[in-house]
Coordinates of C-alpha atoms and ligand atoms in Angstrom, one line a residue:
R335 CA 67.3 74.4 -117.5
V336 CA 65.7 71.2 -116.3
V337 CA 64.6 68.0 -118.1
A338 CA 62.3 65.3 -116.8
V339 CA 62.4 61.6 -117.6
I340 CA 59.5 59.2 -116.9
M341 CA 60.4 55.5 -117.0
V342 CA 57.5 53.6 -118.5
G343 CA 59.0 50.2 -118.8
G344 CA 57.7 47.7 -121.3
P345 CA 55.3 44.9 -122.1
T346 CA 57.1 42.1 -120.2
K347 CA 56.8 44.1 -117.0
G348 CA 53.0 44.5 -117.1
T349 CA 52.0 40.9 -116.4
R350 CA 50.5 41.6 -112.9
F351 CA 48.3 44.1 -114.7
R352 CA 46.4 41.5 -116.7
P353 CA 43.8 41.3 -118.2
L354 CA 43.8 45.1 -118.6
S355 CA 47.4 45.2 -120.1
L356 CA 46.2 43.0 -122.9
N357 CA 44.6 46.0 -124.5
I358 CA 46.7 49.0 -123.6
P359 CA 50.2 49.6 -122.3
K360 CA 49.9 50.0 -118.5
P361 CA 51.2 53.6 -118.5
L362 CA 48.2 54.6 -120.7
F363 CA 45.6 52.9 -118.6
P364 CA 43.2 55.7 -117.3
L365 CA 43.2 56.7 -113.7
A366 CA 40.6 59.5 -112.8
G367 CA 39.9 59.7 -116.6
Q368 CA 43.5 60.4 -117.6
P369 CA 46.3 58.0 -118.7
M370 CA 48.4 56.9 -115.7
V371 CA 51.5 58.7 -117.2
H372 CA 49.5 61.9 -117.5
H373 CA 49.6 62.5 -113.8
P374 CA 53.4 62.7 -113.4
I375 CA 53.6 64.6 -116.8
S376 CA 51.2 67.3 -115.6
A377 CA 53.1 67.5 -112.3
C378 CA 56.3 68.2 -114.3
K379 CA 54.7 71.2 -115.8
K380 CA 55.2 72.9 -112.4
I381 CA 59.0 72.5 -112.5
P382 CA 60.6 76.0 -113.1
N383 CA 62.6 76.2 -116.4
L384 CA 61.5 72.8 -117.7
A385 CA 62.8 72.3 -121.2
Q386 CA 61.5 68.8 -122.2
I387 CA 59.8 65.7 -120.8
Y388 CA 61.0 62.3 -122.1
L389 CA 59.3 59.0 -121.6
I390 CA 61.7 56.1 -121.8
G391 CA 60.5 52.6 -122.4
F392 CA 60.5 49.5 -124.6
Y393 CA 56.9 49.5 -125.7
E394 CA 56.5 50.0 -129.5
E395 CA 56.7 53.6 -130.5
R396 CA 53.2 53.7 -132.2
E397 CA 51.5 52.9 -128.9
F398 CA 52.7 56.2 -127.5
A399 CA 52.9 58.4 -130.6
I400 CA 49.3 59.8 -130.5
Y401 CA 49.4 60.3 -126.8
V402 CA 52.7 62.1 -126.8
S403 CA 51.8 64.5 -129.5
S404 CA 48.4 65.4 -127.9
I405 CA 49.9 65.9 -124.5
S406 CA 52.7 68.1 -126.0
N407 CA 50.0 70.4 -127.5
E408 CA 47.9 70.4 -124.4
L409 CA 50.7 71.4 -122.0
R410 CA 52.6 73.4 -124.5
I411 CA 55.8 71.6 -123.5
P412 CA 57.7 69.1 -125.7
V413 CA 57.1 65.5 -124.7
R414 CA 59.0 62.8 -126.5
Y415 CA 58.9 59.0 -126.3
L416 CA 62.3 57.3 -126.5
K417 CA 62.3 53.6 -127.3
E418 CA 65.0 51.3 -125.9
D419 CA 65.8 48.3 -128.2
K420 CA 65.8 46.1 -125.0
P421 CA 65.4 46.7 -121.3
H422 CA 68.5 48.4 -119.8
G423 CA 67.2 48.7 -116.2
S424 CA 66.1 51.9 -114.6
A425 CA 69.5 53.6 -114.6
G426 CA 70.8 51.9 -117.8
G427 CA 67.7 53.2 -119.7
L428 CA 68.6 56.7 -118.6
Y429 CA 72.2 56.3 -119.5
N430 CA 71.3 54.9 -123.0
F431 CA 69.9 58.3 -124.0
R432 CA 72.4 60.5 -122.2
D433 CA 73.5 62.4 -125.3
L434 CA 69.9 63.3 -126.2
L435 CA 69.0 64.2 -122.6
M436 CA 72.1 66.5 -122.4
E437 CA 71.2 68.4 -125.6
D438 CA 69.4 71.1 -123.6
S439 CA 72.5 71.3 -121.2
P440 CA 70.2 70.7 -118.2
S441 CA 71.5 71.6 -114.7
H442 CA 69.1 69.0 -113.2
I443 CA 67.3 65.8 -114.4
F444 CA 64.2 64.5 -112.8
L445 CA 63.6 60.8 -113.0
L446 CA 60.1 59.4 -112.2
N447 CA 58.7 55.9 -112.2
C448 CA 55.5 55.9 -114.1
D449 CA 53.8 53.4 -111.8
V450 CA 53.6 55.5 -108.7
C451 CA 50.7 57.6 -107.5
C452 CA 51.5 60.7 -105.4
S453 CA 51.2 64.5 -105.4
F454 CA 54.7 64.7 -107.0
P455 CA 56.1 67.7 -105.0
L456 CA 58.7 68.4 -107.7
P457 CA 59.5 72.1 -107.2
E458 CA 59.9 71.5 -103.4
M459 CA 62.2 68.6 -104.1
L460 CA 64.4 70.7 -106.4
E461 CA 64.6 73.4 -103.8
A462 CA 65.7 71.0 -101.2
H463 CA 68.1 69.3 -103.6
R464 CA 69.8 72.7 -104.2
R465 CA 70.2 73.3 -100.5
Y466 CA 71.7 69.8 -99.9
G467 CA 74.2 70.3 -102.7
G468 CA 74.5 66.5 -103.5
M469 CA 74.3 64.5 -106.8
G470 CA 70.8 63.3 -106.2
T471 CA 67.7 63.7 -103.9
I472 CA 65.2 60.9 -103.5
L473 CA 61.5 61.3 -102.6
V474 CA 60.7 59.3 -99.5
S475 CA 57.5 58.2 -97.7
K476 CA 56.7 56.5 -94.5
V477 CA 54.7 53.3 -94.9
S478 CA 53.6 50.6 -92.5
A479 CA 56.4 48.3 -91.3
E480 CA 54.5 45.3 -92.8
T481 CA 54.5 46.6 -96.3
A482 CA 57.9 48.3 -96.3
S483 CA 59.7 45.1 -97.7
E484 CA 57.9 45.5 -101.0
F485 CA 60.0 48.6 -101.7
G486 CA 63.5 50.0 -101.3
E487 CA 64.0 50.7 -97.6
L488 CA 66.3 53.4 -96.4
V489 CA 67.8 55.3 -93.5
A490 CA 68.5 59.0 -93.6
D491 CA 70.3 61.3 -91.2
P492 CA 67.5 63.2 -89.3
E493 CA 69.5 66.4 -89.3
T494 CA 71.1 66.6 -92.7
N495 CA 68.7 64.3 -94.6
E496 CA 71.7 62.5 -96.1
L497 CA 70.9 59.0 -97.3
L498 CA 72.9 56.8 -95.0
H499 CA 71.8 53.3 -95.9
Y500 CA 69.8 51.8 -98.7
T501 CA 68.5 48.2 -99.3
E502 CA 66.2 47.1 -102.1
K503 CA 63.2 45.0 -101.0
P504 CA 65.1 43.5 -97.9
E505 CA 64.0 40.2 -96.3
T506 CA 64.4 41.5 -92.8
F507 CA 63.0 44.9 -91.7
V508 CA 65.4 47.8 -92.0
S509 CA 63.2 50.9 -92.0
D510 CA 59.7 52.1 -92.6
R511 CA 61.0 54.9 -94.8
I512 CA 60.9 53.9 -98.5
N513 CA 62.0 55.0 -101.9
C514 CA 59.1 56.5 -103.8
G515 CA 60.6 56.1 -107.2
V516 CA 60.9 59.9 -107.8
Y517 CA 64.4 61.5 -108.0
V518 CA 66.2 64.6 -109.0
F519 CA 69.9 64.4 -110.1
T520 CA 72.7 66.6 -111.4
P521 CA 74.2 65.3 -114.7
D522 CA 76.9 63.6 -112.5
I523 CA 74.5 60.7 -112.3
F524 CA 75.7 59.6 -115.8
N525 CA 79.3 59.2 -114.5
A526 CA 78.0 57.1 -111.6
I527 CA 76.1 54.8 -114.0
Q528 CA 79.1 54.6 -116.4
G529 CA 81.2 53.6 -113.4
V530 CA 79.0 50.6 -112.6
S531 CA 79.0 49.6 -116.3
T532 CA 82.8 49.9 -116.6
Q533 CA 83.2 47.9 -113.4
R534 CA 81.0 45.1 -114.9
K535 CA 83.0 45.1 -118.1
D536 CA 86.3 44.8 -116.1
R537 CA 85.0 41.9 -114.1
A538 CA 83.7 40.2 -117.2
N539 CA 87.2 40.5 -118.8
L540 CA 88.9 39.3 -115.7
R541 CA 86.6 36.3 -115.6
R542 CA 87.5 35.4 -119.1
V543 CA 91.2 35.3 -118.3
S544 CA 91.2 33.8 -114.9
S545 CA 89.3 31.5 -112.6
F546 CA 87.9 34.7 -111.0
E547 CA 84.5 33.6 -112.1
A548 CA 84.1 31.2 -109.3
L549 CA 84.5 34.0 -106.8
Q550 CA 82.0 36.4 -108.4
P551 CA 79.0 34.4 -109.5
V552 CA 76.4 36.9 -108.5
N553 CA 76.2 39.3 -111.3
R554 CA 77.2 36.9 -114.0
S555 CA 74.0 37.0 -115.8
L556 CA 73.6 40.8 -115.9
P557 CA 74.7 42.4 -119.2
T558 CA 77.2 45.2 -118.7
D559 CA 74.8 47.8 -120.0
F560 CA 72.0 46.7 -117.6
V561 CA 72.1 49.0 -114.6
R562 CA 69.5 49.2 -111.8
L563 CA 69.2 52.5 -110.1
D564 CA 68.3 51.1 -106.7
Q565 CA 70.7 48.1 -106.2
D566 CA 73.6 49.3 -108.4
I567 CA 73.6 53.1 -107.7
L568 CA 71.7 54.0 -104.5
T569 CA 73.1 51.1 -102.3
P570 CA 76.8 51.8 -103.0
L571 CA 76.5 55.6 -102.9
A572 CA 74.6 55.7 -99.5
G573 CA 76.7 57.4 -96.8
K574 CA 79.0 59.1 -99.2
K575 CA 77.5 62.6 -99.0
Q576 CA 76.2 62.4 -102.6
L577 CA 72.5 61.4 -102.0
Y578 CA 69.9 63.0 -99.9
T579 CA 66.2 62.5 -99.1
Y580 CA 63.0 64.6 -99.2
E581 CA 60.1 63.2 -97.3
T582 CA 56.5 63.7 -98.5
M583 CA 53.7 63.7 -96.0
D584 CA 51.1 63.5 -98.8
F585 CA 49.6 60.3 -100.2
W586 CA 51.9 57.8 -102.0
E587 CA 51.0 54.4 -103.6
Q588 CA 52.6 52.0 -106.1
I589 CA 50.4 50.8 -109.0
K590 CA 51.3 47.3 -109.9
T591 CA 47.9 45.7 -110.0
P592 CA 44.3 46.5 -111.2
G593 CA 43.2 46.7 -107.6
M594 CA 45.7 49.4 -106.9
S595 CA 44.8 51.3 -110.1
L596 CA 41.2 51.6 -108.7
K597 CA 42.5 52.9 -105.4
C598 CA 44.8 55.4 -107.1
S599 CA 42.1 56.5 -109.5
G600 CA 40.2 57.6 -106.3
L601 CA 43.3 59.4 -104.9
Y602 CA 43.7 61.4 -108.1
L603 CA 40.0 62.2 -108.2
A604 CA 40.3 63.5 -104.6
Q605 CA 43.3 65.6 -105.7
Y606 CA 41.2 67.1 -108.5
S607 CA 39.0 68.9 -106.0
S608 CA 41.9 71.2 -105.2
T609 CA 43.9 71.1 -108.5
S610 CA 41.3 70.8 -111.3
P611 CA 37.8 71.0 -109.9
H612 CA 36.4 71.5 -113.5
L613 CA 37.2 67.8 -114.2
L614 CA 34.8 66.6 -111.5
A615 CA 31.1 66.0 -112.2
S616 CA 28.9 68.3 -110.2
G617 CA 25.5 66.7 -110.5
D618 CA 23.8 70.1 -110.4
G619 CA 20.5 70.5 -112.2
S620 CA 17.6 68.2 -112.8
K621 CA 19.0 66.7 -116.1
T622 CA 22.0 65.1 -114.5
A623 CA 22.4 62.0 -112.5
T624 CA 22.8 62.1 -108.7
I625 CA 26.5 62.4 -108.0
S626 CA 28.0 61.6 -104.6
G627 CA 31.7 62.3 -103.8
D628 CA 34.5 62.5 -106.5
V629 CA 33.4 61.4 -109.9
Y630 CA 34.8 61.9 -113.4
I631 CA 32.5 61.6 -116.4
H632 CA 33.9 62.0 -120.0
P633 CA 31.9 64.6 -121.9
S634 CA 30.9 62.0 -124.6
A635 CA 29.5 59.6 -122.0
K636 CA 25.7 59.4 -121.6
V637 CA 24.4 59.0 -118.1
H638 CA 20.7 58.7 -117.4
P639 CA 19.4 61.3 -114.9
T640 CA 18.0 58.6 -112.6
A641 CA 21.4 56.9 -112.2
K642 CA 23.3 57.3 -109.0
I643 CA 27.1 57.7 -109.3
G644 CA 29.9 57.9 -106.8
P645 CA 32.1 58.1 -104.8
N646 CA 35.3 57.2 -106.7
V647 CA 33.8 56.6 -110.1
S648 CA 35.4 57.4 -113.4
I649 CA 33.5 56.9 -116.7
S650 CA 35.4 57.0 -120.0
A651 CA 34.4 58.0 -123.5
N652 CA 31.1 56.9 -125.1
A653 CA 30.0 54.9 -122.1
R654 CA 26.2 54.6 -121.6
I655 CA 24.8 54.3 -118.1
G656 CA 21.1 53.4 -118.0
A657 CA 18.2 54.4 -115.8
G658 CA 18.4 53.5 -112.2
A659 CA 21.9 52.2 -112.4
R660 CA 24.1 52.5 -109.3
L661 CA 27.9 52.9 -109.6
I662 CA 30.3 53.0 -106.6
S663 CA 34.1 52.8 -106.7
C664 CA 34.7 51.7 -110.2
I665 CA 36.4 52.5 -113.5
I666 CA 34.1 52.2 -116.5
L667 CA 36.2 52.1 -119.7
D668 CA 35.4 53.4 -123.3
D669 CA 32.2 52.2 -125.0
V670 CA 30.8 50.3 -122.1
E671 CA 27.0 49.9 -121.8
I672 CA 25.5 49.5 -118.3
K673 CA 21.7 48.8 -118.6
E674 CA 18.8 49.8 -116.4
N675 CA 19.1 49.1 -112.7
A676 CA 22.4 47.4 -112.9
V677 CA 24.8 47.8 -109.9
V678 CA 28.6 48.1 -110.2
I679 CA 30.7 48.3 -107.0
H680 CA 34.5 48.0 -106.6
A681 CA 35.0 46.9 -110.2
I682 CA 36.8 47.7 -113.4
V683 CA 34.6 47.3 -116.5
G684 CA 36.7 46.7 -119.7
W685 CA 36.2 48.5 -123.1
K686 CA 33.0 47.6 -125.0
S687 CA 31.7 45.4 -122.2
S688 CA 28.0 45.4 -121.4
I689 CA 26.2 44.7 -118.1
G690 CA 22.5 43.6 -118.4
R691 CA 19.4 44.8 -116.6
W692 CA 19.3 44.2 -112.8
S693 CA 22.8 42.6 -112.9
R694 CA 25.4 43.1 -110.2
V695 CA 29.2 43.3 -110.9
Q696 CA 30.8 43.6 -107.5
G697 CA 34.0 43.2 -105.4
V698 CA 34.6 43.4 -101.7
G699 CA 36.9 46.4 -102.2
D700 CA 40.1 44.9 -100.9
Y701 CA 42.6 46.6 -103.3
N702 CA 45.5 44.5 -102.2
T703 CA 44.2 41.0 -103.0
K704 CA 43.9 39.4 -106.4
L705 CA 40.1 38.9 -106.2
G706 CA 39.4 41.9 -104.0
I707 CA 37.8 43.7 -106.9
T708 CA 35.9 42.4 -109.9
I709 CA 37.5 43.0 -113.3
L710 CA 35.8 42.5 -116.7
G711 CA 38.2 42.4 -119.7
E712 CA 37.4 43.9 -123.1
S713 CA 34.0 43.0 -124.7
V714 CA 32.6 40.9 -121.9
A715 CA 28.8 40.6 -121.8
V716 CA 27.1 40.1 -118.5
E717 CA 23.5 39.1 -119.3
D718 CA 20.4 40.4 -117.5
E719 CA 20.0 39.5 -113.8
V720 CA 23.5 37.9 -113.5
V721 CA 25.7 38.4 -110.4
V722 CA 29.5 38.5 -110.7
I723 CA 31.3 38.8 -107.4
N724 CA 35.1 39.0 -106.7
S725 CA 36.0 37.6 -110.1
I726 CA 38.3 38.3 -113.1
V727 CA 36.7 37.7 -116.5
L728 CA 39.0 37.6 -119.5
P729 CA 38.1 39.3 -122.8
N730 CA 35.2 38.2 -125.1
K731 CA 33.3 36.1 -122.5
T732 CA 29.5 36.0 -122.2
L733 CA 28.2 35.3 -118.7
N734 CA 24.7 34.0 -118.4
V735 CA 25.1 32.5 -114.9
S736 CA 26.2 34.1 -111.7
V737 CA 29.8 33.5 -110.5
Q738 CA 31.8 34.2 -107.4
E739 CA 35.6 34.1 -106.6
E740 CA 36.4 32.8 -110.1
I741 CA 38.9 33.6 -112.8
L742 CA 37.2 32.9 -116.1
L743 CA 39.7 32.3 -118.9
Ligands
LIG152 N1 62.6 52.2 -119.8 C1 62.7 51.3 -118.9 N2 63.7 50.3 -119.1 N3 62.0 51.4 -117.8 C2 62.2 50.4 -116.8 C3 63.2 49.4 -117.0 C4 63.9 49.3 -118.2 O1 64.7 48.4 -118.5 N4 63.1 48.6 -115.9 C5 62.2 49.1 -115.1 N5 61.7 50.2 -115.7 C6 60.7 51.2 -115.1 C7 59.4 50.5 -114.6 O2 58.4 50.6 -115.6 C8 59.0 51.4 -113.4 O3 58.3 52.6 -113.8 C9 60.4 51.8 -112.9 O4 61.3 51.7 -113.9 C10 60.9 50.9 -111.7 O5 60.7 49.6 -112.0 P1 61.5 48.4 -111.3 O6 62.9 48.6 -111.6 O7 60.8 47.1 -111.8 O8 61.3 48.5 -109.8 P2 60.0 48.5 -108.8 O9 58.9 49.2 -109.4 O10 59.8 47.1 -108.4 O11 60.6 49.2 -107.6 C11 61.2 50.5 -107.7 O12 60.3 51.5 -107.4 C12 59.7 51.5 -106.1 C13 58.8 52.7 -106.0 O13 57.7 52.4 -106.8 C14 62.4 50.5 -106.7 O14 63.2 51.6 -107.0 C15 61.9 50.6 -105.3 O15 63.0 50.8 -104.4 C16 60.9 51.6 -105.1 O16 60.4 51.6 -103.7

């Protein structure tokens, strides 16, 4: 049997995701009409002999309760949220719940970061992992040399795929192969994490009784039960024939900012055309709007037949899109109203916001820069004929004059 764990983190980690994380935990923010965490969860469904899926995080339990029970019913597989009392780090969080995770006596444990967007080739990883015969296999992707330093960089043996060298976010270039934040382990991973924790305790004790402290100042502030998977486990175990790599040639992105969530929403929409075409709006028939490219429209949303939508648009529950409106590359959240002839391009429009007649809400479409898309927080009102370009508007604002390159608090 196999169990899967998705690390969802907690509220302190989501600050780069503001203002969208003011309303909703980042893992529940919708990409292609489904919560971010839905995409790895539904990928887990393809793992043979999967017994359970656990989400581990330090958000309040109630924020995940409804989602977890509805997704369990939908996929007919138990999904549970396990709340840490404080952050333990990516490996420490796993270790904290080892007894529970081992209840099903799994032979393998998948570990997935929730803020990555990819095709999650999990069955293929498991097969490769069994062939390699190590303790863990890491999903790897090739990125441009300029961006590699934002991730864990690694070197693998081209013949055996063994992980030979691992450095987390290095200052000088090591490799354009990076850690995708998706792993499969045998239960031996728990011994490895315990080893790090014990070593920390020993050092702490030693410090107390000697002047050893002066020699070992680096890890002083880390609590003994805080263990990071990358620095504390992958780096020391590289080159010891315990860790292996599996390279994906498919898309892979990390979702730390609203701009990247818009990009990833588009990647998941594109994936729907092969995995779940029924979720894509077809635009057939005279009563529906003109649809171009990949578009998701929630069944409760009302879209006027003269509106033109797409590509990369996802429209959430109860949104109303008026006559002649034009939407390109955007996420429209619940209960938004877009009035006649308004234009929304490269933007995220927050819950209950409204955009007036002939208004434009627009970004340049650079997903990597802070003001590369326009973001309206919850309940923002853009009045008629107002233009909002490359700006971030915090919740509950009314805009009656046009703005450009501004952050409106
Ligand atoms: N439950 C829990 N508790 N989750 C945590 C904790 C914790 O204490 N700390 C981090 N996480 C979750 C985050 O929500 C995220 O999903 C994942 O663990 C990794 O987060 P970080 O440890 O902050 O690392 P990162 O996202 O900057 O980078 C990691 O992932 C990259 C791939 O996206 C590293 O492993 C990189 O090497 C890797 O390239």
